[in-house]
mmCIF file of C-alpha atoms in Angstrom:
data_model
loop_
_atom_site.group_PDB
_atom_site.id
_atom_site.type_symbol
_atom_site.label_atom_id
_atom_site.label_comp_id
_atom_site.label_asym_id
_atom_site.label_seq_id
_atom_site.Cartn_x
_atom_site.Cartn_y
_atom_site.Cartn_z
ATOM 1 C CA MET Q 1 4.974 30.002 -23.220
ATOM 2 C CA SER Q 2 6.896 28.239 -20.490
ATOM 3 C CA THR Q 3 6.487 31.282 -18.240
ATOM 4 C CA THR Q 4 2.707 31.074 -18.600
ATOM 5 C CA ASN Q 5 2.945 27.387 -17.720
ATOM 6 C CA SER Q 6 5.067 28.055 -14.640
ATOM 7 C CA ILE Q 7 2.650 30.729 -13.441
ATOM 8 C CA ALA Q 8 -0.296 28.378 -13.994
ATOM 9 C CA GLN Q 9 1.548 25.687 -12.059
ATOM 10 C CA ALA Q 10 2.424 28.103 -9.255
ATOM 11 C CA ARG Q 11 -1.212 29.246 -9.041
ATOM 12 C CA LYS Q 12 -2.332 25.615 -8.788
ATOM 13 C CA LEU Q 13 0.193 24.962 -6.040
ATOM 14 C CA VAL Q 14 -0.974 27.972 -4.022
ATOM 15 C CA GLU Q 15 -4.599 26.889 -4.475
ATOM 16 C CA GLN Q 16 -3.776 23.394 -3.265
ATOM 17 C CA LEU Q 17 -1.812 24.692 -0.285
ATOM 18 C CA ARG Q 18 -4.813 26.862 0.655
ATOM 19 C CA VAL Q 19 -7.035 23.755 0.667
ATOM 20 C CA GLU Q 20 -4.548 21.845 2.813
ATOM 21 C CA ALA Q 21 -4.004 24.733 5.201
ATOM 22 C CA GLY Q 22 -7.746 25.033 5.826
ATOM 23 C CA ILE Q 23 -8.491 21.542 7.114
ATOM 24 C CA GLU Q 24 -9.631 20.779 10.661
ATOM 25 C CA ARG Q 25 -7.027 19.047 12.807
ATOM 26 C CA ILE Q 26 -7.521 17.073 16.006
ATOM 27 C CA LYS Q 27 -4.977 16.852 18.777
ATOM 28 C CA VAL Q 28 -2.294 14.172 18.513
ATOM 29 C CA SER Q 29 -3.237 13.016 22.027
ATOM 30 C CA LYS Q 30 -6.749 12.170 20.809
ATOM 31 C CA ALA Q 31 -5.564 10.600 17.533
ATOM 32 C CA ALA Q 32 -2.899 8.476 19.231
ATOM 33 C CA ALA Q 33 -5.260 7.363 21.991
ATOM 34 C CA GLU Q 34 -7.774 6.171 19.403
ATOM 35 C CA LEU Q 35 -5.120 4.239 17.485
ATOM 36 C CA MET Q 36 -4.013 2.577 20.693
ATOM 37 C CA SER Q 37 -7.600 1.780 21.614
ATOM 38 C CA TYR Q 38 -8.259 0.241 18.195
ATOM 39 C CA CYS Q 39 -5.219 -2.016 18.540
ATOM 40 C CA GLU Q 40 -6.293 -3.080 22.019
ATOM 41 C CA GLN Q 41 -9.864 -3.808 20.977
ATOM 42 C CA HIS Q 42 -8.835 -5.955 18.028
ATOM 43 C CA ALA Q 43 -5.714 -7.605 19.419
ATOM 44 C CA HIS Q 44 -7.412 -10.794 20.562
ATOM 45 C CA SER Q 45 -8.816 -11.432 17.091
ATOM 46 C CA ASP Q 46 -5.565 -10.680 15.218
ATOM 47 C CA PRO Q 47 -4.296 -14.115 14.086
ATOM 48 C CA LEU Q 48 -0.746 -12.975 13.359
ATOM 49 C CA LEU Q 49 -0.522 -11.420 16.822
ATOM 50 C CA VAL Q 50 -2.060 -14.135 18.964
ATOM 51 C CA GLY Q 51 -1.205 -17.131 16.830
ATOM 52 C CA VAL Q 52 -3.399 -19.581 14.987
ATOM 53 C CA PRO Q 53 -4.224 -22.989 16.513
ATOM 54 C CA THR Q 54 -3.216 -25.767 14.102
ATOM 55 C CA SER Q 55 -6.760 -27.120 13.924
ATOM 56 C CA GLU Q 56 -7.991 -23.738 12.648
ATOM 57 C CA ASN Q 57 -5.072 -22.959 10.360
ATOM 58 C CA PRO Q 58 -6.175 -23.409 6.743
ATOM 59 C CA PHE Q 59 -2.531 -23.223 5.632
ATOM 60 C CA LYS Q 60 -1.284 -26.006 7.831
ATOM 61 C CA ASP Q 61 -1.398 -29.546 6.482
ATOM 62 C CA LYS Q 62 -3.277 -31.650 8.955
ATOM 63 C CA LYS Q 63 -1.291 -34.844 9.020
ATOM 64 C CA PRO Q 64 -2.601 -37.663 11.164
ATOM 65 C CA CYS Q 65 -0.416 -38.578 14.119
ATOM 66 C CA ILE Q 66 1.341 -41.879 13.826
ATOM 67 C CA LEU Q 67 1.959 -43.568 17.118
ATOM 68 C CA LEU Q 68 5.112 -45.669 16.896
ATOM 69 C CA MET M 1 6.875 42.255 -7.571
ATOM 70 C CA GLY M 2 6.153 39.961 -10.491
ATOM 71 C CA GLU M 3 3.266 37.505 -10.173
ATOM 72 C CA MET M 4 5.672 34.536 -10.017
ATOM 73 C CA GLU M 5 7.485 36.046 -7.055
ATOM 74 C CA GLN M 6 4.167 36.866 -5.378
ATOM 75 C CA LEU M 7 2.940 33.309 -5.830
ATOM 76 C CA ARG M 8 6.222 31.936 -4.488
ATOM 77 C CA LYS M 9 5.902 34.055 -1.369
ATOM 78 C CA GLU M 10 2.286 33.027 -0.914
ATOM 79 C CA ALA M 11 3.217 29.357 -1.211
ATOM 80 C CA GLU M 12 5.961 29.753 1.420
ATOM 81 C CA SER M 13 3.560 31.545 3.740
ATOM 82 C CA LEU M 14 0.929 28.810 3.360
ATOM 83 C CA LYS M 15 3.538 26.116 4.036
ATOM 84 C CA ASP M 16 4.476 27.958 7.248
ATOM 85 C CA GLN M 17 0.788 28.130 8.155
ATOM 86 C CA ILE M 18 0.419 24.381 7.722
ATOM 87 C CA SER M 19 3.540 23.764 9.819
ATOM 88 C CA ALA M 20 2.222 25.990 12.582
ATOM 89 C CA ALA M 21 -1.240 24.376 12.519
ATOM 90 C CA ARG M 22 0.343 20.928 12.823
ATOM 91 C CA LYS M 23 2.529 22.106 15.705
ATOM 92 C CA ALA M 24 -0.502 23.592 17.462
ATOM 93 C CA VAL M 25 -2.150 20.148 17.803
ATOM 94 C CA HIS M 26 1.083 18.366 18.623
ATOM 95 C CA ASP M 27 0.395 18.207 22.346
ATOM 96 C CA VAL M 28 2.039 14.840 22.903
ATOM 97 C CA THR M 29 4.070 12.201 21.040
ATOM 98 C CA LEU M 30 2.962 8.643 20.277
ATOM 99 C CA PRO M 31 5.834 7.181 22.355
ATOM 100 C CA GLU M 32 4.620 9.231 25.334
ATOM 101 C CA ILE M 33 1.032 8.002 24.926
ATOM 102 C CA VAL M 34 2.098 4.349 24.736
ATOM 103 C CA SER M 35 4.812 4.544 27.377
ATOM 104 C CA GLY M 36 2.699 2.440 29.740
ATOM 105 C CA THR M 37 2.066 -0.262 27.154
ATOM 106 C CA ALA M 38 4.402 -3.224 26.814
ATOM 107 C CA VAL M 39 6.031 -4.131 23.502
ATOM 108 C CA VAL M 40 4.361 -7.184 21.964
ATOM 109 C CA GLY M 41 6.210 -10.439 22.480
ATOM 110 C CA ARG M 42 8.518 -11.822 19.830
ATOM 111 C CA VAL M 43 6.497 -12.730 16.723
ATOM 112 C CA GLN M 44 7.694 -15.907 15.064
ATOM 113 C CA LEU M 45 5.855 -16.732 11.890
ATOM 114 C CA LYS M 46 6.572 -19.892 9.941
ATOM 115 C CA THR M 47 6.401 -20.509 6.218
ATOM 116 C CA ARG M 48 3.295 -22.643 5.782
ATOM 117 C CA LYS M 49 3.264 -22.781 1.996
ATOM 118 C CA THR M 50 5.663 -21.937 -0.826
ATOM 119 C CA LEU M 51 4.020 -21.073 -4.135
ATOM 120 C CA ARG M 52 6.330 -22.262 -6.887
ATOM 121 C CA GLY M 53 5.748 -21.706 -10.568
ATOM 122 C CA HIS M 54 7.003 -18.335 -11.663
ATOM 123 C CA LEU M 55 10.229 -18.406 -13.671
ATOM 124 C CA ALA M 56 11.468 -14.902 -12.953
ATOM 125 C CA LYS M 57 11.267 -12.070 -10.431
ATOM 126 C CA ILE M 58 7.911 -11.546 -8.786
ATOM 127 C CA TYR M 59 6.992 -7.879 -8.683
ATOM 128 C CA ALA M 60 3.545 -7.840 -7.118
ATOM 129 C CA MET M 61 0.874 -9.861 -5.384
ATOM 130 C CA HIS M 62 -2.642 -9.127 -4.134
ATOM 131 C CA TRP M 63 -5.055 -11.174 -2.033
ATOM 132 C CA GLY M 64 -8.624 -11.819 -3.131
ATOM 133 C CA THR M 65 -11.380 -10.901 -0.675
ATOM 134 C CA ASP M 66 -11.917 -14.580 0.201
ATOM 135 C CA SER M 67 -8.471 -14.655 1.842
ATOM 136 C CA LYS M 68 -7.765 -17.871 -0.073
ATOM 137 C CA LEU M 69 -7.089 -16.935 -3.690
ATOM 138 C CA CYS M 70 -4.347 -14.498 -4.568
ATOM 139 C CA VAL M 71 -2.812 -13.185 -7.767
ATOM 140 C CA SER M 72 0.887 -12.631 -8.449
ATOM 141 C CA ALA M 73 2.729 -10.962 -11.322
ATOM 142 C CA SER M 74 6.186 -11.861 -12.555
ATOM 143 C CA GLN M 75 8.502 -10.625 -15.249
ATOM 144 C CA ASP M 76 8.306 -14.126 -16.708
ATOM 145 C CA GLY M 77 5.249 -12.567 -18.363
ATOM 146 C CA LYS M 78 2.600 -14.371 -16.351
ATOM 147 C CA LEU M 79 -0.139 -13.572 -13.883
ATOM 148 C CA ILE M 80 -0.864 -16.575 -11.701
ATOM 149 C CA VAL M 81 -3.992 -16.931 -9.585
ATOM 150 C CA TRP M 82 -3.215 -19.314 -6.741
ATOM 151 C CA ASP M 83 -5.316 -21.278 -4.295
ATOM 152 C CA SER M 84 -3.074 -20.549 -1.323
ATOM 153 C CA TYR M 85 -4.575 -23.356 0.789
ATOM 154 C CA THR M 86 -3.561 -26.071 -1.683
ATOM 155 C CA THR M 87 -0.823 -24.175 -3.651
ATOM 156 C CA ASN M 88 -2.700 -25.097 -6.846
ATOM 157 C CA LYS M 89 -2.598 -22.692 -9.770
ATOM 158 C CA VAL M 90 -6.178 -21.739 -10.575
ATOM 159 C CA HIS M 91 -5.191 -19.634 -13.599
ATOM 160 C CA ALA M 92 -1.892 -18.993 -15.366
ATOM 161 C CA ILE M 93 -2.451 -15.977 -17.592
ATOM 162 C CA PRO M 94 0.127 -15.155 -20.268
ATOM 163 C CA LEU M 95 0.669 -11.407 -20.639
ATOM 164 C CA LYS M 96 1.277 -9.407 -23.829
ATOM 165 C CA SER M 97 3.994 -7.471 -22.040
ATOM 166 C CA SER M 98 6.291 -9.224 -19.579
ATOM 167 C CA TRP M 99 7.362 -5.928 -17.991
ATOM 168 C CA VAL M 100 4.699 -6.098 -15.345
ATOM 169 C CA MET M 101 5.030 -4.076 -12.126
ATOM 170 C CA THR M 102 1.664 -4.464 -10.446
ATOM 171 C CA CYS M 103 -1.407 -6.675 -10.193
ATOM 172 C CA ALA M 104 -4.766 -6.496 -8.456
ATOM 173 C CA TYR M 105 -7.705 -8.755 -7.629
ATOM 174 C CA ALA M 106 -11.203 -7.274 -7.942
ATOM 175 C CA PRO M 107 -13.208 -7.417 -4.672
ATOM 176 C CA SER M 108 -15.841 -9.492 -6.491
ATOM 177 C CA GLY M 109 -13.259 -12.081 -7.545
ATOM 178 C CA ASN M 110 -14.434 -11.720 -11.151
ATOM 179 C CA MET M 111 -11.403 -9.924 -12.539
ATOM 180 C CA VAL M 112 -7.704 -9.287 -12.139
ATOM 181 C CA ALA M 113 -5.657 -6.426 -13.523
ATOM 182 C CA CYS M 114 -1.993 -5.765 -14.189
ATOM 183 C CA GLY M 115 0.318 -3.285 -15.840
ATOM 184 C CA GLY M 116 3.871 -2.028 -16.003
ATOM 185 C CA LEU M 117 6.275 -0.622 -18.545
ATOM 186 C CA ASP M 118 3.645 -0.879 -21.262
ATOM 187 C CA ASN M 119 2.009 2.152 -19.550
ATOM 188 C CA MET M 120 -1.320 0.314 -19.650
ATOM 189 C CA CYS M 121 -3.621 -1.335 -17.143
ATOM 190 C CA SER M 122 -4.949 -4.603 -18.599
ATOM 191 C CA ILE M 123 -8.146 -6.021 -17.142
ATOM 192 C CA TYR M 124 -8.751 -9.795 -17.364
ATOM 193 C CA ASN M 125 -12.142 -11.444 -16.934
ATOM 194 C CA LEU M 126 -11.739 -14.625 -14.883
ATOM 195 C CA LYS M 127 -15.361 -15.676 -15.262
ATOM 196 C CA GLY M 128 -15.673 -15.736 -19.053
ATOM 197 C CA LYS M 129 -18.362 -17.975 -20.543
ATOM 198 C CA ASP M 130 -16.040 -20.537 -22.132
ATOM 199 C CA GLY M 131 -13.789 -20.743 -19.104
ATOM 200 C CA ASN M 132 -10.848 -19.062 -20.813
ATOM 201 C CA VAL M 133 -9.316 -16.013 -19.218
ATOM 202 C CA LYS M 134 -9.223 -13.172 -21.721
ATOM 203 C CA VAL M 135 -8.198 -9.524 -21.784
ATOM 204 C CA MET M 136 -11.361 -7.544 -21.208
ATOM 205 C CA ARG M 137 -9.963 -4.024 -21.513
ATOM 206 C CA GLU M 138 -6.655 -2.319 -22.021
ATOM 207 C CA LEU M 139 -6.707 1.012 -20.213
ATOM 208 C CA ALA M 140 -4.264 3.213 -22.069
ATOM 209 C CA ALA M 141 -3.689 6.906 -21.423
ATOM 210 C CA HIS M 142 -0.878 7.129 -18.890
ATOM 211 C CA THR M 143 2.349 8.461 -20.366
ATOM 212 C CA GLY M 144 4.484 6.612 -17.869
ATOM 213 C CA TYR M 145 4.731 3.119 -16.374
ATOM 214 C CA LEU M 146 1.904 1.669 -14.344
ATOM 215 C CA SER M 147 3.237 1.234 -10.807
ATOM 216 C CA CYS M 148 0.061 0.164 -9.003
ATOM 217 C CA CYS M 149 -3.635 -0.475 -9.576
ATOM 218 C CA ARG M 150 -6.604 -1.228 -7.292
ATOM 219 C CA PHE M 151 -10.213 -2.062 -8.199
ATOM 220 C CA LEU M 152 -13.019 -0.101 -6.547
ATOM 221 C CA ASN M 153 -15.557 -2.513 -8.051
ATOM 222 C CA ASP M 154 -16.060 -4.383 -11.348
ATOM 223 C CA SER M 155 -16.500 -1.142 -13.265
ATOM 224 C CA GLU M 156 -13.913 1.167 -11.726
ATOM 225 C CA ILE M 157 -10.195 0.931 -11.070
ATOM 226 C CA ILE M 158 -7.595 3.375 -9.765
ATOM 227 C CA THR M 159 -4.072 3.445 -11.170
ATOM 228 C CA SER M 160 -0.824 5.173 -10.211
ATOM 229 C CA SER M 161 1.850 5.946 -12.778
ATOM 230 C CA GLY M 162 5.408 7.007 -13.450
ATOM 231 C CA ASP M 163 3.854 9.980 -15.283
ATOM 232 C CA CYS M 164 3.265 11.490 -11.782
ATOM 233 C CA THR M 165 -0.497 11.102 -11.897
ATOM 234 C CA CYS M 166 -3.094 8.685 -10.580
ATOM 235 C CA ALA M 167 -6.349 8.041 -12.412
ATOM 236 C CA LEU M 168 -9.845 6.679 -11.891
ATOM 237 C CA TRP M 169 -11.009 4.642 -14.910
ATOM 238 C CA ASP M 170 -14.362 3.502 -16.202
ATOM 239 C CA ILE M 171 -13.534 -0.072 -17.188
ATOM 240 C CA GLU M 172 -16.581 -0.399 -19.458
ATOM 241 C CA THR M 173 -15.643 2.549 -21.679
ATOM 242 C CA GLY M 174 -11.900 2.256 -21.082
ATOM 243 C CA THR M 175 -11.627 5.971 -20.318
ATOM 244 C CA GLN M 176 -10.170 8.029 -17.476
ATOM 245 C CA LYS M 177 -13.018 9.529 -15.416
ATOM 246 C CA THR M 178 -10.702 11.528 -13.178
ATOM 247 C CA ILE M 179 -7.020 12.395 -13.225
ATOM 248 C CA PHE M 180 -5.370 13.061 -9.874
ATOM 249 C CA SER M 181 -2.408 15.348 -10.436
ATOM 250 C CA GLY M 182 -0.220 17.088 -7.897
ATOM 251 C CA HIS M 183 2.706 14.768 -7.213
ATOM 252 C CA MET M 184 6.040 16.100 -8.499
ATOM 253 C CA GLY M 185 7.550 12.675 -8.980
ATOM 254 C CA ASP M 186 6.638 9.184 -10.194
ATOM 255 C CA CYS M 187 3.678 7.760 -8.286
ATOM 256 C CA MET M 188 4.839 4.407 -6.950
ATOM 257 C CA SER M 189 2.023 2.978 -4.897
ATOM 258 C CA LEU M 190 -1.592 3.451 -3.895
ATOM 259 C CA ALA M 191 -4.112 2.108 -1.387
ATOM 260 C CA VAL M 192 -7.890 2.546 -1.254
ATOM 261 C CA SER M 193 -9.801 3.286 1.970
ATOM 262 C CA HIS M 194 -12.227 0.639 3.270
ATOM 263 C CA ASP M 195 -15.222 2.817 2.381
ATOM 264 C CA PHE M 196 -13.874 3.312 -1.170
ATOM 265 C CA ASN M 197 -14.252 7.101 -0.904
ATOM 266 C CA MET M 198 -10.574 7.986 -0.588
ATOM 267 C CA PHE M 199 -7.212 6.690 -1.665
ATOM 268 C CA ILE M 200 -3.616 7.443 -0.734
ATOM 269 C CA SER M 201 -0.599 7.555 -3.037
ATOM 270 C CA GLY M 202 3.147 7.470 -2.372
ATOM 271 C CA ALA M 203 5.589 8.993 -4.823
ATOM 272 C CA CYS M 204 9.173 9.760 -5.777
ATOM 273 C CA ASP M 205 8.676 13.330 -4.584
ATOM 274 C CA TYR M 206 8.998 11.828 -1.065
ATOM 275 C CA THR M 207 5.382 12.643 -0.192
ATOM 276 C CA ALA M 208 2.159 10.750 0.395
ATOM 277 C CA LYS M 209 -1.153 12.317 -0.685
ATOM 278 C CA LEU M 210 -4.717 11.650 0.418
ATOM 279 C CA TRP M 211 -7.250 11.994 -2.426
ATOM 280 C CA ASP M 212 -11.041 12.327 -2.441
ATOM 281 C CA ILE M 213 -12.071 9.958 -5.235
ATOM 282 C CA ARG M 214 -15.397 11.588 -6.156
ATOM 283 C CA GLU M 215 -14.210 15.197 -5.825
ATOM 284 C CA GLY M 216 -10.994 14.391 -7.685
ATOM 285 C CA ALA M 217 -9.084 16.505 -5.183
ATOM 286 C CA CYS M 218 -6.021 16.117 -2.995
ATOM 287 C CA ARG M 219 -7.015 16.712 0.628
ATOM 288 C CA GLN M 220 -3.720 16.327 2.445
ATOM 289 C CA THR M 221 -0.003 15.936 1.730
ATOM 290 C CA PHE M 222 2.469 14.257 4.079
ATOM 291 C CA GLY M 223 6.224 14.787 3.910
ATOM 292 C CA GLY M 224 9.179 13.785 6.024
ATOM 293 C CA HIS M 225 10.643 10.899 4.062
ATOM 294 C CA GLU M 226 14.088 11.496 2.624
ATOM 295 C CA SER M 227 13.622 9.397 -0.472
ATOM 296 C CA ASP M 228 11.058 7.757 -2.747
ATOM 297 C CA ILE M 229 7.996 6.248 -1.096
ATOM 298 C CA ASN M 230 7.611 2.739 -2.551
ATOM 299 C CA ALA M 231 4.865 1.326 -0.387
ATOM 300 C CA ILE M 232 1.720 2.691 1.190
ATOM 301 C CA GLY M 233 -1.238 1.338 3.121
ATOM 302 C CA PHE M 234 -4.073 2.360 5.425
ATOM 303 C CA PHE M 235 -3.968 1.535 9.112
ATOM 304 C CA PRO M 236 -6.988 -0.780 9.665
ATOM 305 C CA ASN M 237 -9.162 1.865 11.343
ATOM 306 C CA GLY M 238 -8.777 4.069 8.270
ATOM 307 C CA ASN M 239 -7.497 7.063 10.247
ATOM 308 C CA ALA M 240 -3.785 6.633 9.637
ATOM 309 C CA VAL M 241 -1.465 5.997 6.715
ATOM 310 C CA LEU M 242 1.624 3.784 6.649
ATOM 311 C CA THR M 243 4.449 4.453 4.201
ATOM 312 C CA GLY M 244 7.673 2.634 3.312
ATOM 313 C CA SER M 245 10.573 4.393 1.623
ATOM 314 C CA ASP M 246 13.942 4.026 -0.077
ATOM 315 C CA ASP M 247 15.285 5.963 2.927
ATOM 316 C CA GLY M 248 15.027 2.686 4.865
ATOM 317 C CA THR M 249 12.204 3.796 7.138
ATOM 318 C CA CYS M 250 8.473 3.341 7.438
ATOM 319 C CA LYS M 251 6.296 6.079 8.860
ATOM 320 C CA MET M 252 2.801 6.357 10.255
ATOM 321 C CA TYR M 253 0.880 9.568 9.585
ATOM 322 C CA ASP M 254 -2.437 10.334 11.286
ATOM 323 C CA LEU M 255 -5.047 11.748 8.887
ATOM 324 C CA ARG M 256 -7.043 13.725 11.451
ATOM 325 C CA ALA M 257 -4.025 15.245 13.215
ATOM 326 C CA ASP M 258 -2.520 15.782 9.751
ATOM 327 C CA GLN M 259 1.006 14.764 10.738
ATOM 328 C CA GLU M 260 3.582 12.065 11.237
ATOM 329 C CA LEU M 261 3.160 10.159 14.482
ATOM 330 C CA ILE M 262 6.157 7.875 14.362
ATOM 331 C CA THR M 263 9.038 6.508 12.262
ATOM 332 C CA TYR M 264 9.967 2.838 12.160
ATOM 333 C CA GLN M 265 13.717 2.746 11.779
ATOM 334 C CA ASP M 266 16.842 1.029 12.967
ATOM 335 C CA PRO M 267 20.464 2.086 12.374
ATOM 336 C CA SER M 268 21.222 -1.447 11.181
ATOM 337 C CA ILE M 269 18.732 -1.095 8.316
ATOM 338 C CA MET M 270 20.524 0.501 5.400
ATOM 339 C CA CYS M 271 18.329 -0.495 2.485
ATOM 340 C CA GLY M 272 14.996 0.569 1.101
ATOM 341 C CA VAL M 273 11.532 -0.601 2.048
ATOM 342 C CA THR M 274 9.798 -2.215 -0.929
ATOM 343 C CA SER M 275 6.431 -3.185 0.504
ATOM 344 C CA LEU M 276 4.329 -3.141 3.650
ATOM 345 C CA ALA M 277 1.116 -4.473 5.161
ATOM 346 C CA PRO M 278 -0.474 -4.087 8.589
ATOM 347 C CA SER M 279 -1.884 -7.033 10.524
ATOM 348 C CA LEU M 280 -5.643 -7.148 11.172
ATOM 349 C CA SER M 281 -5.545 -5.114 14.404
ATOM 350 C CA GLY M 282 -2.859 -2.782 13.094
ATOM 351 C CA ARG M 283 -0.574 -3.650 15.969
ATOM 352 C CA LEU M 284 1.931 -5.312 13.649
ATOM 353 C CA ILE M 285 3.413 -3.870 10.482
ATOM 354 C CA LEU M 286 5.118 -6.281 8.133
ATOM 355 C CA ALA M 287 7.602 -4.524 5.852
ATOM 356 C CA GLY M 288 9.659 -6.022 3.026
ATOM 357 C CA TYR M 289 13.154 -4.689 2.369
ATOM 358 C CA ASP M 290 15.792 -4.756 -0.362
ATOM 359 C CA ASP M 291 18.033 -6.918 1.849
ATOM 360 C CA PHE M 292 15.882 -10.037 1.255
ATOM 361 C CA ASN M 293 14.142 -9.824 4.656
ATOM 362 C CA CYS M 294 10.853 -8.740 6.020
ATOM 363 C CA ASN M 295 10.767 -6.991 9.387
ATOM 364 C CA ILE M 296 7.791 -7.131 11.713
ATOM 365 C CA TRP M 297 7.272 -3.935 13.710
ATOM 366 C CA ASP M 298 5.180 -3.220 16.799
ATOM 367 C CA SER M 299 3.277 -0.286 15.273
ATOM 368 C CA LEU M 300 2.712 1.500 18.611
ATOM 369 C CA LYS M 301 6.131 1.008 20.241
ATOM 370 C CA ALA M 302 8.098 1.255 16.961
ATOM 371 C CA GLU M 303 10.265 -1.703 17.869
ATOM 372 C CA ARG M 304 11.195 -4.658 15.684
ATOM 373 C CA VAL M 305 9.500 -7.760 17.070
ATOM 374 C CA GLY M 306 10.170 -10.315 14.377
ATOM 375 C CA VAL M 307 11.712 -11.165 11.053
ATOM 376 C CA LEU M 308 10.506 -13.229 8.113
ATOM 377 C CA ALA M 309 13.657 -14.746 6.692
ATOM 378 C CA GLY M 310 13.469 -17.224 3.912
ATOM 379 C CA HIS M 311 13.776 -15.552 0.570
ATOM 380 C CA ASP M 312 16.968 -15.621 -1.468
ATOM 381 C CA ASN M 313 16.447 -12.244 -3.001
ATOM 382 C CA ARG M 314 14.627 -8.942 -2.505
ATOM 383 C CA VAL M 315 11.129 -9.131 -0.989
ATOM 384 C CA SER M 316 9.198 -7.110 -3.580
ATOM 385 C CA CYS M 317 5.671 -7.428 -2.275
ATOM 386 C CA ILE M 318 3.751 -8.389 0.797
ATOM 387 C CA GLY M 319 0.072 -8.734 1.626
ATOM 388 C CA VAL M 320 -1.964 -9.766 4.648
ATOM 389 C CA THR M 321 -5.210 -11.636 3.995
ATOM 390 C CA PRO M 322 -8.411 -9.643 4.606
ATOM 391 C CA ASP M 323 -9.260 -12.058 7.450
ATOM 392 C CA GLY M 324 -5.804 -11.499 8.937
ATOM 393 C CA MET M 325 -4.940 -15.212 8.961
ATOM 394 C CA ALA M 326 -1.707 -15.060 6.986
ATOM 395 C CA ALA M 327 0.860 -12.899 5.272
ATOM 396 C CA CYS M 328 2.181 -13.569 1.794
ATOM 397 C CA THR M 329 5.600 -12.394 0.623
ATOM 398 C CA GLY M 330 6.674 -12.336 -3.010
ATOM 399 C CA SER M 331 10.297 -12.140 -4.021
ATOM 400 C CA TRP M 332 12.754 -11.634 -6.842
ATOM 401 C CA ASP M 333 13.739 -15.246 -6.099
ATOM 402 C CA SER M 334 10.509 -16.195 -8.011
ATOM 403 C CA PHE M 335 8.709 -17.671 -5.000
ATOM 404 C CA LEU M 336 5.773 -16.588 -2.877
ATOM 405 C CA LYS M 337 5.641 -17.701 0.718
ATOM 406 C CA ILE M 338 2.633 -17.856 3.025
ATOM 407 C CA TRP M 339 3.357 -17.210 6.706
ATOM 408 C CA ASN M 340 1.484 -17.381 9.974
#
């Protein structure tokens, strides 16, 4: 019984590997360039990257300034 | 030659084919492509809020789509929905089982889900008629712990389990619509693509898999890690996958080139990665580690550009708000911290 199971499992694995082997791949140069481009395009609107001005920071308590 | 031996040989041959196909498109490395780009400047984030209320280790947290409310799960047996702007607790939901390992907020904001060593995914309706939060469904079928769950919408949720499978559930009927099998080790983490058509899973077999939700099929498998993958996430443009592992490293794999692009590692880091989240542009990767810290990586240059230090125990979970305004870390020290 366990042999039948192992063969079934092995058949499934081969089937899956066939699917994965058959996919289309693009060149790393193209993929990496697009990742870089995406980062560049969105950098200016990335709050953690460019910082958040206090007045626009919903997490910062806006305490009034006390002039002594 | 017996059939088993034949199949083994075929598998080996296909693995070689995949290796060769990946090599064939490997015309350059990511470091070479970004060699002309400067590393981002030092990132110094401050704790803006500390969410206090849990009485034991926090195991998971997830932001709501409004970037204001978030849900956290602790082994004190509670799910807490927080208003992160005010630190108020919107809901404190007592759980049947305190052995919770994951939680999720539905995109609609109408429900939350959690699960853990009870092998179930419990769905809670936050918008019940009488104002009380009640269990809506208990999704039971996994034969191992629930490590992660993510809503697709109010009627469907995806789970990952220690039984080595992931599943798509119909919340209404409480049944599994699709079982995603293929991992050879406990599934530890999952992330859904922005278009809700695909999801990725990380497992204790050291691989990450990309799944087609509607076809129920695994499209791609990514290896390279030398230990369990605990954390996984999509790069914001949806074309790359980020993983964090017990081997102390994070990796970025490109889906269309079907291979690893870069590893985020440092010889001084000798503990596992527990959690990770990219910033809005993808340029920063925040990763939580077993050594109580969170490292911030420049995703393109693979250099550490900041640290979030402030927890007194392991950082177990991390999440960046959908609007990118803040990061939240959850820790075994029972606190959640909001940083920006």
